[in-house]
Coordinates of C-alpha atoms in Angstrom, one line a residue:
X16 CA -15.7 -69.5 -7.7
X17 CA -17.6 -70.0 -11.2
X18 CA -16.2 -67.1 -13.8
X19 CA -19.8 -67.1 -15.4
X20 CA -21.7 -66.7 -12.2
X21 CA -19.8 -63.7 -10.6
X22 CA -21.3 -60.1 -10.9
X23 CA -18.1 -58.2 -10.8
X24 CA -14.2 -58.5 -10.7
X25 CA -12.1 -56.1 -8.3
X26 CA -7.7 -55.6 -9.1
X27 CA -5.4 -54.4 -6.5
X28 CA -2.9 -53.5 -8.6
X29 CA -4.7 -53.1 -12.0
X30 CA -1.9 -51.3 -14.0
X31 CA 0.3 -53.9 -14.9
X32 CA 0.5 -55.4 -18.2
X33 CA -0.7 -58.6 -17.4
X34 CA -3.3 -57.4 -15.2
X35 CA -4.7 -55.6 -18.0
X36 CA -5.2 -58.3 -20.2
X37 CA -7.6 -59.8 -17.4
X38 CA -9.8 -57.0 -16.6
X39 CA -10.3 -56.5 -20.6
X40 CA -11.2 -60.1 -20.6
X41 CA -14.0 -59.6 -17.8
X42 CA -14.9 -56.1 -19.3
X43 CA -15.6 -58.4 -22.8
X44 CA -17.9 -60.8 -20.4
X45 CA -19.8 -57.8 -19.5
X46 CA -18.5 -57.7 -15.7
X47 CA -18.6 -54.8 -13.2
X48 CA -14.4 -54.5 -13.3
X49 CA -12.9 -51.8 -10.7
X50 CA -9.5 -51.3 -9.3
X51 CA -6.6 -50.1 -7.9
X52 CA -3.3 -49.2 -8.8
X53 CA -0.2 -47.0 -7.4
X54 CA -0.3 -44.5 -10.0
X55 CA -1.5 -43.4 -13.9
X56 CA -0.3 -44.6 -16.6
X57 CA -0.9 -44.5 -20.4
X58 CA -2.5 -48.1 -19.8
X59 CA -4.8 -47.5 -17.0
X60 CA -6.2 -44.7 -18.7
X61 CA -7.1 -46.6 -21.9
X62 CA -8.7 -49.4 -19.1
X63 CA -11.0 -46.9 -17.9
X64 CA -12.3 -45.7 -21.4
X65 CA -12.8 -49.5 -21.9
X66 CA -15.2 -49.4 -18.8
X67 CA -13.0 -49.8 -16.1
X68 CA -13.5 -48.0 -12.8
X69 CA -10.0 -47.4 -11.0
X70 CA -8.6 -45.1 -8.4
X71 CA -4.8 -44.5 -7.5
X72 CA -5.5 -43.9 -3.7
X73 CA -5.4 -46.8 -1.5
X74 CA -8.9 -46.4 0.5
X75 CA -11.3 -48.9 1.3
X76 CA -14.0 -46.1 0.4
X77 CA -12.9 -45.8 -2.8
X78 CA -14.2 -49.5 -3.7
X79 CA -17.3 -49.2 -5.6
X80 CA -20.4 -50.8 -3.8
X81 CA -21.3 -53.2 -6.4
X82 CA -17.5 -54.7 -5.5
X83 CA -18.5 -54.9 -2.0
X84 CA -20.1 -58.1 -2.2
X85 CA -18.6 -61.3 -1.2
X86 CA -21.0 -63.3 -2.7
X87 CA -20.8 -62.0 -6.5
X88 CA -17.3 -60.6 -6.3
X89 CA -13.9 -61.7 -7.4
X90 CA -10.9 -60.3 -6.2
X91 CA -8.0 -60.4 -8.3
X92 CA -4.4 -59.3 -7.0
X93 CA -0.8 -59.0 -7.9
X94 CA 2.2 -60.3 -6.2
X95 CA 3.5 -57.0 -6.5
X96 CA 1.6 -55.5 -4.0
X97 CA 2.7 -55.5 -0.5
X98 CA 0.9 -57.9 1.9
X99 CA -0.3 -55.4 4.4
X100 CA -2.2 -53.2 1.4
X101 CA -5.5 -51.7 2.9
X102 CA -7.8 -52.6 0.3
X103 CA -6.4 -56.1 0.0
X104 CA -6.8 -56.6 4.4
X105 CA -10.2 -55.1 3.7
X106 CA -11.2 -58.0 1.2
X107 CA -9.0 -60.8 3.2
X108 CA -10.6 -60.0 6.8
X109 CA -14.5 -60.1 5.0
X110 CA -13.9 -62.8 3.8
X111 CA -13.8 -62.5 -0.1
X112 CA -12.4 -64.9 -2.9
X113 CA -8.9 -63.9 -3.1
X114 CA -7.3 -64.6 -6.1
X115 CA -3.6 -64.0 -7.5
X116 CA -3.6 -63.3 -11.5
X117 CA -2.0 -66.7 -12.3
X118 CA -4.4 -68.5 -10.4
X119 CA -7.6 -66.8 -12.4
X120 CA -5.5 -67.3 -15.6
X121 CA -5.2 -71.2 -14.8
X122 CA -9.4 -70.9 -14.0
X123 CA -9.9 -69.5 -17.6
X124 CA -7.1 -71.6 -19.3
X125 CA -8.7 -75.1 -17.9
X126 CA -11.7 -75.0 -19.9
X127 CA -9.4 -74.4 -22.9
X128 CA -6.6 -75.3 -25.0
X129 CA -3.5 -73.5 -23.3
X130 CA -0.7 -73.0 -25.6
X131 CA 1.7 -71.7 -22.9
X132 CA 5.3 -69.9 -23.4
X133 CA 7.3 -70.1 -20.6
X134 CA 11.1 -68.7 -19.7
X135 CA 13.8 -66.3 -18.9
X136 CA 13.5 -64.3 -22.1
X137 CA 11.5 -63.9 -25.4
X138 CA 8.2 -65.5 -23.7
X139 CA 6.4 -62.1 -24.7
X140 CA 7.6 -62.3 -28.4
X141 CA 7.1 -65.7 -28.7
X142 CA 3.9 -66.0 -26.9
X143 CA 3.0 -62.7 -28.8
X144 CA 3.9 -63.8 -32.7
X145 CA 2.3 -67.5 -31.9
X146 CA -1.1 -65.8 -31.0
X147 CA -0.8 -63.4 -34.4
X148 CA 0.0 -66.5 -36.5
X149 CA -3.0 -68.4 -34.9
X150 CA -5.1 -65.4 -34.6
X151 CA -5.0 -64.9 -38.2
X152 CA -5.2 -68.2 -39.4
X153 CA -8.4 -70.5 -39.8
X154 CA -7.8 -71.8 -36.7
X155 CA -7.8 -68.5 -34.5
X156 CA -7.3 -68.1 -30.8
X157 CA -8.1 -66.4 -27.3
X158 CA -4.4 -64.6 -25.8
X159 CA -3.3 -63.2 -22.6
X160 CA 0.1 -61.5 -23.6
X161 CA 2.5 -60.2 -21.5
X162 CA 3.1 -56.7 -23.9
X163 CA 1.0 -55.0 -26.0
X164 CA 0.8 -56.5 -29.6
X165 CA 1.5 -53.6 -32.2
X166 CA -0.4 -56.0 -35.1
X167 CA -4.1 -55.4 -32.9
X168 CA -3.0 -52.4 -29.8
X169 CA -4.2 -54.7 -27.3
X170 CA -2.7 -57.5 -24.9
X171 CA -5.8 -59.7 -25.3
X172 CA -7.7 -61.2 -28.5
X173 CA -10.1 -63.0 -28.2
X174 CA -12.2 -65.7 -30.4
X175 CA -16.1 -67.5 -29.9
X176 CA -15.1 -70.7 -31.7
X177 CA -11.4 -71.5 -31.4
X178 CA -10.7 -74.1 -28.4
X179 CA -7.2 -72.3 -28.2
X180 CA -5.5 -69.9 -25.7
X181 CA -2.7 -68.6 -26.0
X182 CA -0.7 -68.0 -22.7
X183 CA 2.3 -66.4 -21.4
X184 CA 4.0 -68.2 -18.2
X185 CA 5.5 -65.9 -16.3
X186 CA 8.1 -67.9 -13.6
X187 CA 7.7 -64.9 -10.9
X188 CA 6.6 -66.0 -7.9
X189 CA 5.9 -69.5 -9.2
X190 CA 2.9 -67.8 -11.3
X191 CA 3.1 -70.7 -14.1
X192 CA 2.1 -73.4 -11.8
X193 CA -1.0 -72.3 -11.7
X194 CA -1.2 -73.3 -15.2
X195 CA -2.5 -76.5 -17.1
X196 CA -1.0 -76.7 -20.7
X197 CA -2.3 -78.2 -23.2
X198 CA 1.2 -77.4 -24.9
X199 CA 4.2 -75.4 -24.1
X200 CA 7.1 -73.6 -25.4
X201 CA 9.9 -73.3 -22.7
X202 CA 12.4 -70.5 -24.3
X203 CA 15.4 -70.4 -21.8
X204 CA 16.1 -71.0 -18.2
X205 CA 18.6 -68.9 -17.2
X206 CA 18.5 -68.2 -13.6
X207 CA 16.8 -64.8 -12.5
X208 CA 14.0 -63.9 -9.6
X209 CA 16.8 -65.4 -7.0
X210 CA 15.1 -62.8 -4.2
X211 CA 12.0 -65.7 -4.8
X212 CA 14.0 -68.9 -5.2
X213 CA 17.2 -68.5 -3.6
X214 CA 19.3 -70.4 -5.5
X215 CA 19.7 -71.6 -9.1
X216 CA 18.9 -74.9 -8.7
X217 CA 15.0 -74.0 -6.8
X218 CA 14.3 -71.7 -9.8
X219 CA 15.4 -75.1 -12.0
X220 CA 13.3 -77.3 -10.3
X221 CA 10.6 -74.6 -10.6
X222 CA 10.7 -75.2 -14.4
X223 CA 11.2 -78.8 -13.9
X224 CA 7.8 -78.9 -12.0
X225 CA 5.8 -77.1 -14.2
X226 CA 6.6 -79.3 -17.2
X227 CA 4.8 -82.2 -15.0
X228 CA 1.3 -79.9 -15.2
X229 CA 1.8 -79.9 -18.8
X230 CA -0.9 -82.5 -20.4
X231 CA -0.1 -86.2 -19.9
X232 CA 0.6 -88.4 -22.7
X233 CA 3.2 -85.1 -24.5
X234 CA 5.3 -85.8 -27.3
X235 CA 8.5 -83.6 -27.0
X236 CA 10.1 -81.6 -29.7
X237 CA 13.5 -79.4 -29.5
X238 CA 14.0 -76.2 -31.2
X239 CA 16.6 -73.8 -31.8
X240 CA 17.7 -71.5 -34.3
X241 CA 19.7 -73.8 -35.9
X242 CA 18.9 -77.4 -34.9
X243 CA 16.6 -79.3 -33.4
X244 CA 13.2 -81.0 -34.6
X245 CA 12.3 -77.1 -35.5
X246 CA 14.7 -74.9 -36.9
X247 CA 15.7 -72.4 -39.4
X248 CA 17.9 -73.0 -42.6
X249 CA 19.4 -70.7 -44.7
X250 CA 19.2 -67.6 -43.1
X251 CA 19.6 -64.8 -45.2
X252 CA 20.4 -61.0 -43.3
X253 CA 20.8 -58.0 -44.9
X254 CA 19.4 -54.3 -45.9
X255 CA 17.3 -54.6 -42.7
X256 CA 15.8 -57.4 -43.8
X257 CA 15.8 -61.6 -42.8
X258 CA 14.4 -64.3 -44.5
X259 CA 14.5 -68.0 -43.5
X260 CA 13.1 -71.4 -44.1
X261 CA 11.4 -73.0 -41.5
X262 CA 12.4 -77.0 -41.3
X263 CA 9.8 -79.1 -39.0
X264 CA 9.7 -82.9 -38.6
X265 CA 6.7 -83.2 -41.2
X266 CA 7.3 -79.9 -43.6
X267 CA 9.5 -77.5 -45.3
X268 CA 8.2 -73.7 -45.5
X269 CA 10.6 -72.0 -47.5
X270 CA 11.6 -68.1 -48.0
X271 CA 9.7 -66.2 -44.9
X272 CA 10.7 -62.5 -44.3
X273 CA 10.7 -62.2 -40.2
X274 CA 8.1 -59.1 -40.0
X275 CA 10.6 -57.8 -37.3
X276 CA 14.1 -58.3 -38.6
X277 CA 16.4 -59.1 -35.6
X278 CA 18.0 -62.0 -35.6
X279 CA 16.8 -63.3 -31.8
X280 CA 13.6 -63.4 -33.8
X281 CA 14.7 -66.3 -35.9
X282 CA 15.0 -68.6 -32.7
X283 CA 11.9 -66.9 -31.4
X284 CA 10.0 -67.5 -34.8
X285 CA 11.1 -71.4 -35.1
X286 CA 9.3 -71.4 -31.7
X287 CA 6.0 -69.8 -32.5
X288 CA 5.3 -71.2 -36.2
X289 CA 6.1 -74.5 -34.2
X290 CA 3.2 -74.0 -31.8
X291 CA 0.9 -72.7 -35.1
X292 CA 1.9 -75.7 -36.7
X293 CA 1.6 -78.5 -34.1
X294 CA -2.6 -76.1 -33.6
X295 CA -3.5 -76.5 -37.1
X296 CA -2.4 -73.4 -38.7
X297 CA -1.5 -73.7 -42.8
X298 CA 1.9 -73.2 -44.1
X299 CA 0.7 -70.6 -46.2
X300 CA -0.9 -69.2 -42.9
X301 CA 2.1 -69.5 -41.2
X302 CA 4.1 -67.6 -44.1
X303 CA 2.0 -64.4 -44.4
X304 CA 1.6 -64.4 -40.3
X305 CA 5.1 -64.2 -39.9
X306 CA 5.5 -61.7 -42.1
X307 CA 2.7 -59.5 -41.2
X308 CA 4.1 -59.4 -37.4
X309 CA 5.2 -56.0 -36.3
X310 CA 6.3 -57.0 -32.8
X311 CA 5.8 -56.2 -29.7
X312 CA 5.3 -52.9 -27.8
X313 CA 9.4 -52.5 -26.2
X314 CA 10.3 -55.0 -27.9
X315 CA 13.0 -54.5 -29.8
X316 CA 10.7 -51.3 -30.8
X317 CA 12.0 -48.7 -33.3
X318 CA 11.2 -45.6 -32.5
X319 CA 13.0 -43.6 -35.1
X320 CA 15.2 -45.1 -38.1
X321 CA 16.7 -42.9 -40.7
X322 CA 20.4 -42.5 -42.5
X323 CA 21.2 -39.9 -39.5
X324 CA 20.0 -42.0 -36.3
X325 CA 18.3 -44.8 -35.3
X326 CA 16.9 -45.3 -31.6
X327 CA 14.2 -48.3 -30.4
X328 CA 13.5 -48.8 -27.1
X329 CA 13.8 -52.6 -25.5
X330 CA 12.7 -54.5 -22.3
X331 CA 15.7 -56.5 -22.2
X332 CA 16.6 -56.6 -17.2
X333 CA 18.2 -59.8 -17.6
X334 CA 22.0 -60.0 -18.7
X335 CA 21.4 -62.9 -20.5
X336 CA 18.9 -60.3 -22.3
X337 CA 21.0 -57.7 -22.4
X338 CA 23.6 -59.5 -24.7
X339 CA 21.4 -61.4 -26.9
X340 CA 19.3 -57.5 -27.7
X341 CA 23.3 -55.6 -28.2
X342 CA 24.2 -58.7 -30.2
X343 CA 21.3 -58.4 -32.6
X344 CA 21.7 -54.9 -33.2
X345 CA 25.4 -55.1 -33.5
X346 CA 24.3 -57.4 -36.4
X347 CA 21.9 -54.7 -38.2
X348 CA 24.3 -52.0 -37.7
X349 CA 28.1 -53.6 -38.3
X350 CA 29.6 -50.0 -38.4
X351 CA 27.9 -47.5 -35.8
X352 CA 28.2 -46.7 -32.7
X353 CA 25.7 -47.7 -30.5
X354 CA 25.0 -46.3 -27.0
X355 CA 22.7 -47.4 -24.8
X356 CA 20.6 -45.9 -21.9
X357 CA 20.3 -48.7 -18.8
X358 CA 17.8 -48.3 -15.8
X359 CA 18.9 -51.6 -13.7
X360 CA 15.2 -53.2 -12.5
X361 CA 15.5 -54.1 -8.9
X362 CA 17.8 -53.6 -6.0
X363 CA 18.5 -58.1 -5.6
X364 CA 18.8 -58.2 -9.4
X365 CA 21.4 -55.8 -9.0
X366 CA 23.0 -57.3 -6.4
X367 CA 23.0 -61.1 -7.3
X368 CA 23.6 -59.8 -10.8
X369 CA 25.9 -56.7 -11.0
X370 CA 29.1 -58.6 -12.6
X371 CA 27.0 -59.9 -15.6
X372 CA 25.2 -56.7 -16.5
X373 CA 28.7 -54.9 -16.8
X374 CA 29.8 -57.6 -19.4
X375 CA 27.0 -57.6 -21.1
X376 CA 27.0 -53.6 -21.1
X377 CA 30.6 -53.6 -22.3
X378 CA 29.9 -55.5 -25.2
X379 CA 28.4 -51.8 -26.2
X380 CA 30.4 -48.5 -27.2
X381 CA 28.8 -46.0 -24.7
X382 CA 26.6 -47.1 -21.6
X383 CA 24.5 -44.4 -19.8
X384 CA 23.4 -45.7 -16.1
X385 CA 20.8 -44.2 -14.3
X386 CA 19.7 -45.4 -10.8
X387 CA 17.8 -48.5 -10.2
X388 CA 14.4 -48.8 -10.6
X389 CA 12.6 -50.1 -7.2
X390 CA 9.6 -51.7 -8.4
X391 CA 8.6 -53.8 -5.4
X392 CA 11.7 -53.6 -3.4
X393 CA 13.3 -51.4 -1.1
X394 CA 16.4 -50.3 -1.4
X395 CA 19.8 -52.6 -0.3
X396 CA 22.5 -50.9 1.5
X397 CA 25.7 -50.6 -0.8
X398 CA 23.5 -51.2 -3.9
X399 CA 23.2 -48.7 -6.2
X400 CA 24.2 -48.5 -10.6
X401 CA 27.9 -47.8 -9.3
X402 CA 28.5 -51.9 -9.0
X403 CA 28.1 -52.0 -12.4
X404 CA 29.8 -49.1 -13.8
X405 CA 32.9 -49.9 -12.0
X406 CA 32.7 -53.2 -13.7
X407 CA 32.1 -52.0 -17.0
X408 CA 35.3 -52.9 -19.4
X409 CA 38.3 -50.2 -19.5
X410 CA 38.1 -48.1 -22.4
X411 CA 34.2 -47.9 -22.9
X412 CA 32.5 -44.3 -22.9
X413 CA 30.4 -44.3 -20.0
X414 CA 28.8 -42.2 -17.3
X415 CA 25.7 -42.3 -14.1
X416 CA 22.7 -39.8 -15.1
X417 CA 19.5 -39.2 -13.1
X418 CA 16.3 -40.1 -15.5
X419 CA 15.4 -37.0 -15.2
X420 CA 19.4 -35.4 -16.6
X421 CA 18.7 -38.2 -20.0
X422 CA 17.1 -35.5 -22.1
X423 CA 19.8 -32.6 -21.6
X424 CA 22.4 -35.7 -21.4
X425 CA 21.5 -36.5 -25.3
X426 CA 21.4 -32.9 -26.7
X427 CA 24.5 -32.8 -25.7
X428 CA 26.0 -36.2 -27.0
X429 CA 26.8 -37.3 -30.4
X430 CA 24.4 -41.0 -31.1
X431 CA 24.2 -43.2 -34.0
X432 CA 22.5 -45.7 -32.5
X433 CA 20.7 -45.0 -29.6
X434 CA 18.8 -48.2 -27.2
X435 CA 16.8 -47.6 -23.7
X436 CA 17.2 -50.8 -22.0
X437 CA 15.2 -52.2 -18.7
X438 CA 11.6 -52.7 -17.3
X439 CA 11.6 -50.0 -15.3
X440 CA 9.8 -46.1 -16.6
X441 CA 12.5 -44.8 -18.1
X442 CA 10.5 -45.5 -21.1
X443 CA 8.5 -43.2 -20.2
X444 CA 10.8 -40.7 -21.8
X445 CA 11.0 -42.6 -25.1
X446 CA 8.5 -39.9 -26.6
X447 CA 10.4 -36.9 -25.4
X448 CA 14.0 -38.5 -26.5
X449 CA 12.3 -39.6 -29.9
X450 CA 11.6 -36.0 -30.6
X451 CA 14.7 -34.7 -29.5
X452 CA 16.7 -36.9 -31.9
X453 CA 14.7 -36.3 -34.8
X454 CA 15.0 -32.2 -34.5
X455 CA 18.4 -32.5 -33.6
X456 CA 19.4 -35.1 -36.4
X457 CA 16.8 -33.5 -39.4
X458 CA 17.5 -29.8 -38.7

């Protein structure tokens, strides 16, 4: 199917983050872009006042006409939705180019530059500061980002003359290999989506493949916050504030303030001014970009920071996550307690998984579990937040809370520091627990 020749675009499954990015990208192309998704959100609502038409019943009647066409329409769909969705048999028995996201991503990304971030963890940072640094630079880019950048509101930008894009590459369901790269940041590999690949060594080998689809004829480079062909000397934390020189093979940049001051940022930083640097991007450029980030929507996101109580909400599903976020604000805030509210995402994580959340959750002074967040899955016999709350180290304040008990939980609890951890909706109640805090801590 030629992207320039098609009339209109149709998503089952149109609410998800990296969905979204898509049907802004056709909406910019002038395209007839309609959709489904399972329910409302803050994000499908902002779609439709972009010019998106989308519905939350699943029902073949509900697909505008102008999307009934084989021969002018695209149909884009997540993994996420089940196999046997109406609208999606609809489409598949008439015989309708069937896409999943990745695969339209590697369509767009072909004619292009991709400049792809790819991992376990801190793909959405990184992939999200490299586009700011570029985007702001003379060099400039095109993004599809996996959160929604807090510098521009948005998960895509967009650009007439730069040949770049910048991608993330999601492992999930083998999405990246879709992907051509022109160049690519891998972040970490540690194992996770095992209800896809089984065992740690396929999801390896899944990495291992994609690095063949990245252009032929690659130099390779390591990074890491401390060594490496990229990395960061003399790190300086303190009053809520870090500052680092960047070292590459062929220049010094000395003195950047991290716009977000977290120390996982440092490593995540060396990455993207890597990727700006190896695309053309100024030292100079690089110097105010990084400085000018302000992150990433649940990303390490403050929601509230005063003398009295600080609170920030964070994406961190993965153990591995889990630590590295509790470690960095351990760092920031030496003599608090710090409690954290965790919704585990997906019963398999849970299970294959349930021993290394409760370390990484002890390494906390209170944990607050609620129950586990389905997303795809249905539930698992003898699977529930319990496996990791028995687990949890002796000693640390803990309890089990339905989502909907977090609220009256907190009024009654004495925070300091206060984290929402997972990728399920419990951030949903961010605003509600933001306010709460703030009365309860100002008055």
């Amino acid at each position: 199917m030629n992207i320039e020749t098609i009339k209109s675009v149709y998503f089952v499954g149109a609410g998800g983050i990296g969905m979204s990015a898509l049907i802004r990208y056709f909406l910019s192309k002038g395209k007839t872009v309609a959709g489904y998704d399972r329910t409302s959100s803050e994000l499908t609502e902002r779609l439709i006042t972009e010019g998106a038409q989308i519905h939350y019943e699943e029902d073949i009647d509900l697909i505008p006409e102008e999307c009934k066409d084989k021969a002018s329409t695209l149909v884009v769909y997540t993994p996420a939705v089940p196999q046997g969705h109406a609208e999606l048999t609809y489409f598949r028995e008439n015989g309708f180019d069937i896409h999943k996201r990745s695969q339209v991503l590697g369509i767009i990304t072909r004619s292009s530059k991709g400049l792809c971030v790819a991992g376990t963890h801190g793909k959405t940072t990184t992939s999200t500061m490299a586009a700011h640094l570029l985007h702001q630079s003379h060099v400039g880019c095109i993004a599809f980002l996996g959160g929604i950048s807090k510098n521009y509101g948005t998960n895509l930008l967009l650009s007439a003359t730069s040949p770049y894009t910048v991608i993330e590459a999601d492992e999930f369901d083998r999405s990246f290999h879709w992907l051509s790269p022109w160049m690519s940041v891998i972040t970490a590999t540690d194992p996770d989506h095992l209800d896809i690949y089984g065992t740690k060594e396929a999801y390896l080998e899944s990495f291992r493949h994609y690095t063949t689809l990245i252009q032929p004829g690659v130099a390779t480079y390591t990074y890491s916050r401390n060594e490496g062909d990229f990395h960061a000397e003399n790190i300086r934390i303190g009053n809520g504030e870090i500052f680092i020189d960047f070292v590459a093979p062929d220049t010094r940049i000395n003195d950047i303030q991290l716009g977000v001051p977290v120390s996982i940022n440092i490593e995540n930083g060396v990455a993207a001014m890597a990727l700006a640097h190896l695309s053309g991007a100024t030292d100079e450029e690089i110097k105010q970009g990084m400085a000018s980030f302000r992150g990433v929507d649940r990303r390490f996101d403050f929601k509230l920071k005063n003398d009295r109580i600080v609170f920030l909400s964070d994406y961190a599903h993965h153990p591995a996550e889990i630590a590295q976020s509790v470690k960095s604000i351990r760092e920031l805030y030496r003599d608090k307690k710090i409690t954290a509210i965790f919704q585990p995402h997906l019963y398999t994580r849970t299970r294959d998984f349930y021993k290394d959340f409760a370390d990484s959750l002890s390494l906390l002074d209170e944990v607050i579990l609620t129950e586990i967040y389905p997303a795809r899955e249905q539930p698992i016999p003898g699977v529930t937040s319990q496996l990791i709350y028995d687990n949890l180290r002796p000693g640390i304040e803990k309890c089990i809370c339905r989502k909907e008990d977090v609220l009256s939980l907190l009024a009654q609890k004495h925070t300091e520091v206060l984290v929402v951890l997972g990728a399920g909706d419990l951030d949903n109640y961010a605003p509600q627990i933001t306010q709460l805090l703030s009365e309860k801590y100002h008055g």
